[in-house]
Amino acid sequence: SDWRNYATKLASRYKGRVHLYELWNEPDEPRFYSGTPEKLAVLNREAYQALKKIDPSITVVSSSLSGSAKSPEYLDRYFAAGGGNSADVIGYHFYAAKSTPEAMLPKIAAVRDVMRHHDLKKPLWNTETGWHFANHDQNDPAESWLGPALSDDDASAYLARSYILSWAAGIERLYWYAWGE
């Protein structure tokens, strides 16, 4: 009930000003969520119902998984527990760190396979992706998991290719994280 009350207050406060809600950031990463995919589906259902009750016109994006190697299995469990029914859009983080933008394509296909398995016919958004770019002020050492910093020319090319490839793969939206760290 605390979670439902929180979602209700949030939707009430921002009704007419916030039009998109993403339910949870990278719940498959223990630093962001410590419960099971099944419990997450329950939490997401409560939030979805509360948000939509206050403002039916909003778009609710599912919890967006990190895109790690274990994410498709987590997504399968989440969808099996009904998580895909508590969203208007399926969100996912299609990172291809230390590789090229083309490496997103098999990840997109894997998520679409899981969606098909659960008969989910909803838009798929890439709610977070990016590479390690040379920040001319200072690079954050915590972002080293993204690989070596790309040059300005390569960074520009990766950005353009990411959007073009995502569009070609049917991804309706792509949110970039982050240009300058």
PDB file of C-alpha atoms in Angstrom:
ATOM      1  CA  SER A   1       0.000   0.000   0.000  1.00  0.00           C
ATOM      2  CA  ASP A   2       2.946   2.361   0.604  1.00  0.00           C
ATOM      3  CA  TRP A   3       4.115   1.884  -2.965  1.00  0.00           C
ATOM      4  CA  ARG A   4       0.599   2.412  -4.353  1.00  0.00           C
ATOM      5  CA  ASN A   5       0.214   5.568  -2.245  1.00  0.00           C
ATOM      6  CA  TYR A   6       3.567   6.878  -3.485  1.00  0.00           C
ATOM      7  CA  ALA A   7       2.608   6.311  -7.139  1.00  0.00           C
ATOM      8  CA  THR A   8      -0.774   7.990  -6.529  1.00  0.00           C
ATOM      9  CA  LYS A   9       0.822  11.059  -4.940  1.00  0.00           C
ATOM     10  CA  LEU A  10       3.416  11.263  -7.706  1.00  0.00           C
ATOM     11  CA  ALA A  11       0.794  11.080 -10.456  1.00  0.00           C
ATOM     12  CA  SER A  12      -1.415  13.598  -8.662  1.00  0.00           C
ATOM     13  CA  ARG A  13       1.415  16.074  -8.219  1.00  0.00           C
ATOM     14  CA  TYR A  14       2.627  15.901 -11.821  1.00  0.00           C
ATOM     15  CA  LYS A  15      -0.674  15.342 -13.651  1.00  0.00           C
ATOM     16  CA  GLY A  16      -0.613  17.308 -16.885  1.00  0.00           C
ATOM     17  CA  ARG A  17       3.136  17.988 -16.587  1.00  0.00           C
ATOM     18  CA  VAL A  18       4.729  14.519 -16.725  1.00  0.00           C
ATOM     19  CA  HIS A  19       3.493  12.419 -19.615  1.00  0.00           C
ATOM     20  CA  LEU A  20       5.866   9.427 -19.474  1.00  0.00           C
ATOM     21  CA  TYR A  21       6.773   7.261 -16.500  1.00  0.00           C
ATOM     22  CA  GLU A  22       9.389   4.504 -16.492  1.00  0.00           C
ATOM     23  CA  LEU A  23       8.525   2.113 -13.671  1.00  0.00           C
ATOM     24  CA  TRP A  24      12.013   1.058 -12.541  1.00  0.00           C
ATOM     25  CA  ASN A  25      15.604   1.544 -13.642  1.00  0.00           C
ATOM     26  CA  GLU A  26      17.611  -1.653 -14.188  1.00  0.00           C
ATOM     27  CA  PRO A  27      15.871  -3.874 -11.623  1.00  0.00           C
ATOM     28  CA  ASP A  28      18.038  -6.786 -12.759  1.00  0.00           C
ATOM     29  CA  GLU A  29      21.011  -5.017 -11.148  1.00  0.00           C
ATOM     30  CA  PRO A  30      21.188  -5.614  -7.362  1.00  0.00           C
ATOM     31  CA  ARG A  31      22.247  -2.026  -6.668  1.00  0.00           C
ATOM     32  CA  PHE A  32      18.865  -0.829  -8.003  1.00  0.00           C
ATOM     33  CA  TYR A  33      16.482  -3.580  -6.837  1.00  0.00           C
ATOM     34  CA  SER A  34      16.865  -6.589  -4.563  1.00  0.00           C
ATOM     35  CA  GLY A  35      13.602  -8.449  -5.124  1.00  0.00           C
ATOM     36  CA  THR A  36      12.541 -11.086  -7.624  1.00  0.00           C
ATOM     37  CA  PRO A  37      11.144 -10.466 -11.111  1.00  0.00           C
ATOM     38  CA  GLU A  38       7.834 -11.828  -9.831  1.00  0.00           C
ATOM     39  CA  LYS A  39       7.675  -9.283  -6.984  1.00  0.00           C
ATOM     40  CA  LEU A  40       8.676  -6.548  -9.421  1.00  0.00           C
ATOM     41  CA  ALA A  41       5.689  -7.486 -11.604  1.00  0.00           C
ATOM     42  CA  VAL A  42       3.417  -6.981  -8.566  1.00  0.00           C
ATOM     43  CA  LEU A  43       4.997  -3.613  -7.744  1.00  0.00           C
ATOM     44  CA  ASN A  44       4.732  -2.516 -11.369  1.00  0.00           C
ATOM     45  CA  ARG A  45       1.084  -3.547 -11.558  1.00  0.00           C
ATOM     46  CA  GLU A  46       0.288  -1.465  -8.458  1.00  0.00           C
ATOM     47  CA  ALA A  47       2.172   1.553  -9.820  1.00  0.00           C
ATOM     48  CA  TYR A  48       0.630   1.224 -13.287  1.00  0.00           C
ATOM     49  CA  GLN A  49      -2.913   1.079 -11.915  1.00  0.00           C
ATOM     50  CA  ALA A  50      -2.338   4.021  -9.572  1.00  0.00           C
ATOM     51  CA  LEU A  51      -0.715   6.180 -12.257  1.00  0.00           C
ATOM     52  CA  LYS A  52      -3.383   5.427 -14.864  1.00  0.00           C
ATOM     53  CA  LYS A  53      -6.208   6.017 -12.366  1.00  0.00           C
ATOM     54  CA  ILE A  54      -4.990   9.581 -11.844  1.00  0.00           C
ATOM     55  CA  ASP A  55      -4.067  10.291 -15.464  1.00  0.00           C
ATOM     56  CA  PRO A  56      -5.173   7.766 -18.095  1.00  0.00           C
ATOM     57  CA  SER A  57      -3.477   9.800 -20.835  1.00  0.00           C
ATOM     58  CA  ILE A  58       0.090   9.095 -19.635  1.00  0.00           C
ATOM     59  CA  THR A  59       2.412   6.535 -21.165  1.00  0.00           C
ATOM     60  CA  VAL A  60       3.868   4.009 -18.737  1.00  0.00           C
ATOM     61  CA  VAL A  61       7.130   2.326 -19.731  1.00  0.00           C
ATOM     62  CA  SER A  62       7.929  -1.034 -18.150  1.00  0.00           C
ATOM     63  CA  SER A  63      10.865  -1.486 -15.846  1.00  0.00           C
ATOM     64  CA  SER A  64      13.875  -1.182 -18.150  1.00  0.00           C
ATOM     65  CA  LEU A  65      16.443  -3.925 -17.746  1.00  0.00           C
ATOM     66  CA  SER A  66      20.170  -3.260 -17.905  1.00  0.00           C
ATOM     67  CA  GLY A  67      20.856  -5.289 -21.016  1.00  0.00           C
ATOM     68  CA  SER A  68      23.363  -7.559 -19.268  1.00  0.00           C
ATOM     69  CA  ALA A  69      23.809 -11.173 -20.348  1.00  0.00           C
ATOM     70  CA  LYS A  70      21.290 -12.326 -17.718  1.00  0.00           C
ATOM     71  CA  SER A  71      18.625  -9.742 -18.656  1.00  0.00           C
ATOM     72  CA  PRO A  72      16.640 -11.860 -21.184  1.00  0.00           C
ATOM     73  CA  GLU A  73      16.060 -14.587 -18.570  1.00  0.00           C
ATOM     74  CA  TYR A  74      14.998 -11.963 -16.030  1.00  0.00           C
ATOM     75  CA  LEU A  75      12.682 -10.408 -18.628  1.00  0.00           C
ATOM     76  CA  ASP A  76      11.135 -13.807 -19.346  1.00  0.00           C
ATOM     77  CA  ARG A  77      10.345 -14.320 -15.646  1.00  0.00           C
ATOM     78  CA  TYR A  78       9.028 -10.760 -15.345  1.00  0.00           C
ATOM     79  CA  PHE A  79       6.710 -11.226 -18.335  1.00  0.00           C
ATOM     80  CA  ALA A  80       5.610 -14.678 -17.101  1.00  0.00           C
ATOM     81  CA  ALA A  81       4.503 -12.976 -13.861  1.00  0.00           C
ATOM     82  CA  GLY A  82       2.445 -10.443 -15.835  1.00  0.00           C
ATOM     83  CA  GLY A  83       4.953  -7.564 -15.855  1.00  0.00           C
ATOM     84  CA  GLY A  84       4.419  -6.825 -19.528  1.00  0.00           C
ATOM     85  CA  ASN A  85       0.726  -6.182 -18.933  1.00  0.00           C
ATOM     86  CA  SER A  86       1.498  -3.276 -16.580  1.00  0.00           C
ATOM     87  CA  ALA A  87       2.992  -1.004 -19.218  1.00  0.00           C
ATOM     88  CA  ASP A  88       2.072   0.695 -22.455  1.00  0.00           C
ATOM     89  CA  VAL A  89       5.631   0.374 -23.768  1.00  0.00           C
ATOM     90  CA  ILE A  90       8.406  -2.134 -23.112  1.00  0.00           C
ATOM     91  CA  GLY A  91      11.642  -0.420 -22.123  1.00  0.00           C
ATOM     92  CA  TYR A  92      15.118  -1.924 -22.261  1.00  0.00           C
ATOM     93  CA  HIS A  93      18.698  -0.669 -22.110  1.00  0.00           C
ATOM     94  CA  PHE A  94      20.444  -1.900 -25.250  1.00  0.00           C
ATOM     95  CA  TYR A  95      24.015  -1.187 -24.223  1.00  0.00           C
ATOM     96  CA  ALA A  96      26.713  -2.659 -26.422  1.00  0.00           C
ATOM     97  CA  ALA A  97      29.646  -1.358 -24.389  1.00  0.00           C
ATOM     98  CA  LYS A  98      33.105  -2.112 -25.703  1.00  0.00           C
ATOM     99  CA  SER A  99      31.548  -2.999 -29.055  1.00  0.00           C
ATOM    100  CA  THR A 100      29.975  -1.186 -31.984  1.00  0.00           C
ATOM    101  CA  PRO A 101      26.350  -0.068 -32.349  1.00  0.00           C
ATOM    102  CA  GLU A 102      25.708  -3.092 -34.578  1.00  0.00           C
ATOM    103  CA  ALA A 103      26.055  -5.275 -31.459  1.00  0.00           C
ATOM    104  CA  MET A 104      22.687  -3.922 -30.287  1.00  0.00           C
ATOM    105  CA  LEU A 105      20.863  -5.817 -33.045  1.00  0.00           C
ATOM    106  CA  PRO A 106      21.109  -9.353 -31.563  1.00  0.00           C
ATOM    107  CA  LYS A 107      20.035  -7.934 -28.191  1.00  0.00           C
ATOM    108  CA  ILE A 108      16.999  -6.301 -29.779  1.00  0.00           C
ATOM    109  CA  ALA A 109      16.144  -9.595 -31.496  1.00  0.00           C
ATOM    110  CA  ALA A 110      16.451 -11.488 -28.188  1.00  0.00           C
ATOM    111  CA  VAL A 111      14.068  -9.097 -26.424  1.00  0.00           C
ATOM    112  CA  ARG A 112      11.603  -9.306 -29.306  1.00  0.00           C
ATOM    113  CA  ASP A 113      11.757 -13.127 -29.042  1.00  0.00           C
ATOM    114  CA  VAL A 114      10.856 -12.947 -25.336  1.00  0.00           C
ATOM    115  CA  MET A 115       8.049 -10.511 -26.124  1.00  0.00           C
ATOM    116  CA  ARG A 116       6.713 -12.852 -28.845  1.00  0.00           C
ATOM    117  CA  HIS A 117       6.901 -15.811 -26.448  1.00  0.00           C
ATOM    118  CA  HIS A 118       4.591 -13.897 -24.093  1.00  0.00           C
ATOM    119  CA  ASP A 119       2.427 -12.536 -26.935  1.00  0.00           C
ATOM    120  CA  LEU A 120       3.292  -8.925 -26.079  1.00  0.00           C
ATOM    121  CA  LYS A 121       2.551  -6.637 -29.003  1.00  0.00           C
ATOM    122  CA  LYS A 122       3.721  -3.349 -27.575  1.00  0.00           C
ATOM    123  CA  PRO A 123       6.204  -0.728 -28.704  1.00  0.00           C
ATOM    124  CA  LEU A 124       9.821  -1.384 -27.713  1.00  0.00           C
ATOM    125  CA  TRP A 125      11.958   1.568 -26.635  1.00  0.00           C
ATOM    126  CA  ASN A 126      15.663   1.774 -25.917  1.00  0.00           C
ATOM    127  CA  THR A 127      15.393   3.905 -22.782  1.00  0.00           C
ATOM    128  CA  GLU A 128      19.139   4.092 -22.210  1.00  0.00           C
ATOM    129  CA  THR A 129      22.216   3.434 -24.304  1.00  0.00           C
ATOM    130  CA  GLY A 130      25.597   4.993 -24.869  1.00  0.00           C
ATOM    131  CA  TRP A 131      29.329   4.610 -25.112  1.00  0.00           C
ATOM    132  CA  HIS A 132      32.291   6.096 -23.314  1.00  0.00           C
ATOM    133  CA  PHE A 133      33.143   9.309 -25.135  1.00  0.00           C
ATOM    134  CA  ALA A 134      36.130  11.527 -24.585  1.00  0.00           C
ATOM    135  CA  ASN A 135      34.860  14.229 -22.274  1.00  0.00           C
ATOM    136  CA  HIS A 136      37.136  17.195 -22.707  1.00  0.00           C
ATOM    137  CA  ASP A 137      36.517  18.306 -19.121  1.00  0.00           C
ATOM    138  CA  GLN A 138      36.914  15.047 -17.213  1.00  0.00           C
ATOM    139  CA  ASN A 139      35.799  11.443 -17.639  1.00  0.00           C
ATOM    140  CA  ASP A 140      34.200   9.671 -14.691  1.00  0.00           C
ATOM    141  CA  PRO A 141      36.320   6.610 -13.794  1.00  0.00           C
ATOM    142  CA  ALA A 142      33.137   4.806 -12.672  1.00  0.00           C
ATOM    143  CA  GLU A 143      32.044   4.697 -16.312  1.00  0.00           C
ATOM    144  CA  SER A 144      35.071   2.642 -17.396  1.00  0.00           C
ATOM    145  CA  TRP A 145      32.807  -0.409 -17.900  1.00  0.00           C
ATOM    146  CA  LEU A 146      31.787   1.313 -21.151  1.00  0.00           C
ATOM    147  CA  GLY A 147      35.268   0.716 -22.564  1.00  0.00           C
ATOM    148  CA  PRO A 148      37.923   3.125 -23.772  1.00  0.00           C
ATOM    149  CA  ALA A 149      36.789   6.641 -24.626  1.00  0.00           C
ATOM    150  CA  LEU A 150      35.909   7.160 -28.274  1.00  0.00           C
ATOM    151  CA  SER A 151      37.304  10.056 -30.271  1.00  0.00           C
ATOM    152  CA  ASP A 152      34.982  12.887 -31.273  1.00  0.00           C
ATOM    153  CA  ASP A 153      34.689  11.483 -34.820  1.00  0.00           C
ATOM    154  CA  ASP A 154      33.945   7.945 -33.638  1.00  0.00           C
ATOM    155  CA  ALA A 155      31.525   9.247 -31.008  1.00  0.00           C
ATOM    156  CA  SER A 156      29.565  11.139 -33.663  1.00  0.00           C
ATOM    157  CA  ALA A 157      29.484   8.065 -35.892  1.00  0.00           C
ATOM    158  CA  TYR A 158      28.341   5.785 -33.030  1.00  0.00           C
ATOM    159  CA  LEU A 159      25.565   8.196 -32.162  1.00  0.00           C
ATOM    160  CA  ALA A 160      24.268   8.338 -35.744  1.00  0.00           C
ATOM    161  CA  ARG A 161      24.594   4.586 -36.299  1.00  0.00           C
ATOM    162  CA  SER A 162      22.802   3.840 -33.022  1.00  0.00           C
ATOM    163  CA  TYR A 163      19.776   5.856 -34.052  1.00  0.00           C
ATOM    164  CA  ILE A 164      19.691   4.523 -37.617  1.00  0.00           C
ATOM    165  CA  LEU A 165      20.118   0.883 -36.579  1.00  0.00           C
ATOM    166  CA  SER A 166      17.515   1.211 -33.824  1.00  0.00           C
ATOM    167  CA  TRP A 167      15.040   2.766 -36.230  1.00  0.00           C
ATOM    168  CA  ALA A 168      15.686  -0.013 -38.752  1.00  0.00           C
ATOM    169  CA  ALA A 169      15.126  -2.630 -36.008  1.00  0.00           C
ATOM    170  CA  GLY A 170      11.753  -1.115 -35.097  1.00  0.00           C
ATOM    171  CA  ILE A 171      12.808   0.639 -31.906  1.00  0.00           C
ATOM    172  CA  GLU A 172      10.406   3.566 -31.645  1.00  0.00           C
ATOM    173  CA  ARG A 173      12.506   5.693 -29.276  1.00  0.00           C
ATOM    174  CA  LEU A 174      16.126   5.787 -28.170  1.00  0.00           C
ATOM    175  CA  TYR A 175      17.335   7.789 -25.188  1.00  0.00           C
ATOM    176  CA  TRP A 176      21.053   8.520 -25.122  1.00  0.00           C
ATOM    177  CA  TYR A 177      23.056   8.247 -21.889  1.00  0.00           C
ATOM    178  CA  ALA A 178      25.215  10.288 -21.691  1.00  0.00           C
ATOM    179  CA  TRP A 179      27.275  12.514 -23.930  1.00  0.00           C
ATOM    180  CA  GLY A 180      29.525  14.136 -21.385  1.00  0.00           C
ATOM    181  CA  GLU A 181      29.250  11.753 -18.399  1.00  0.00           C
TER     182      GLU A 181
END
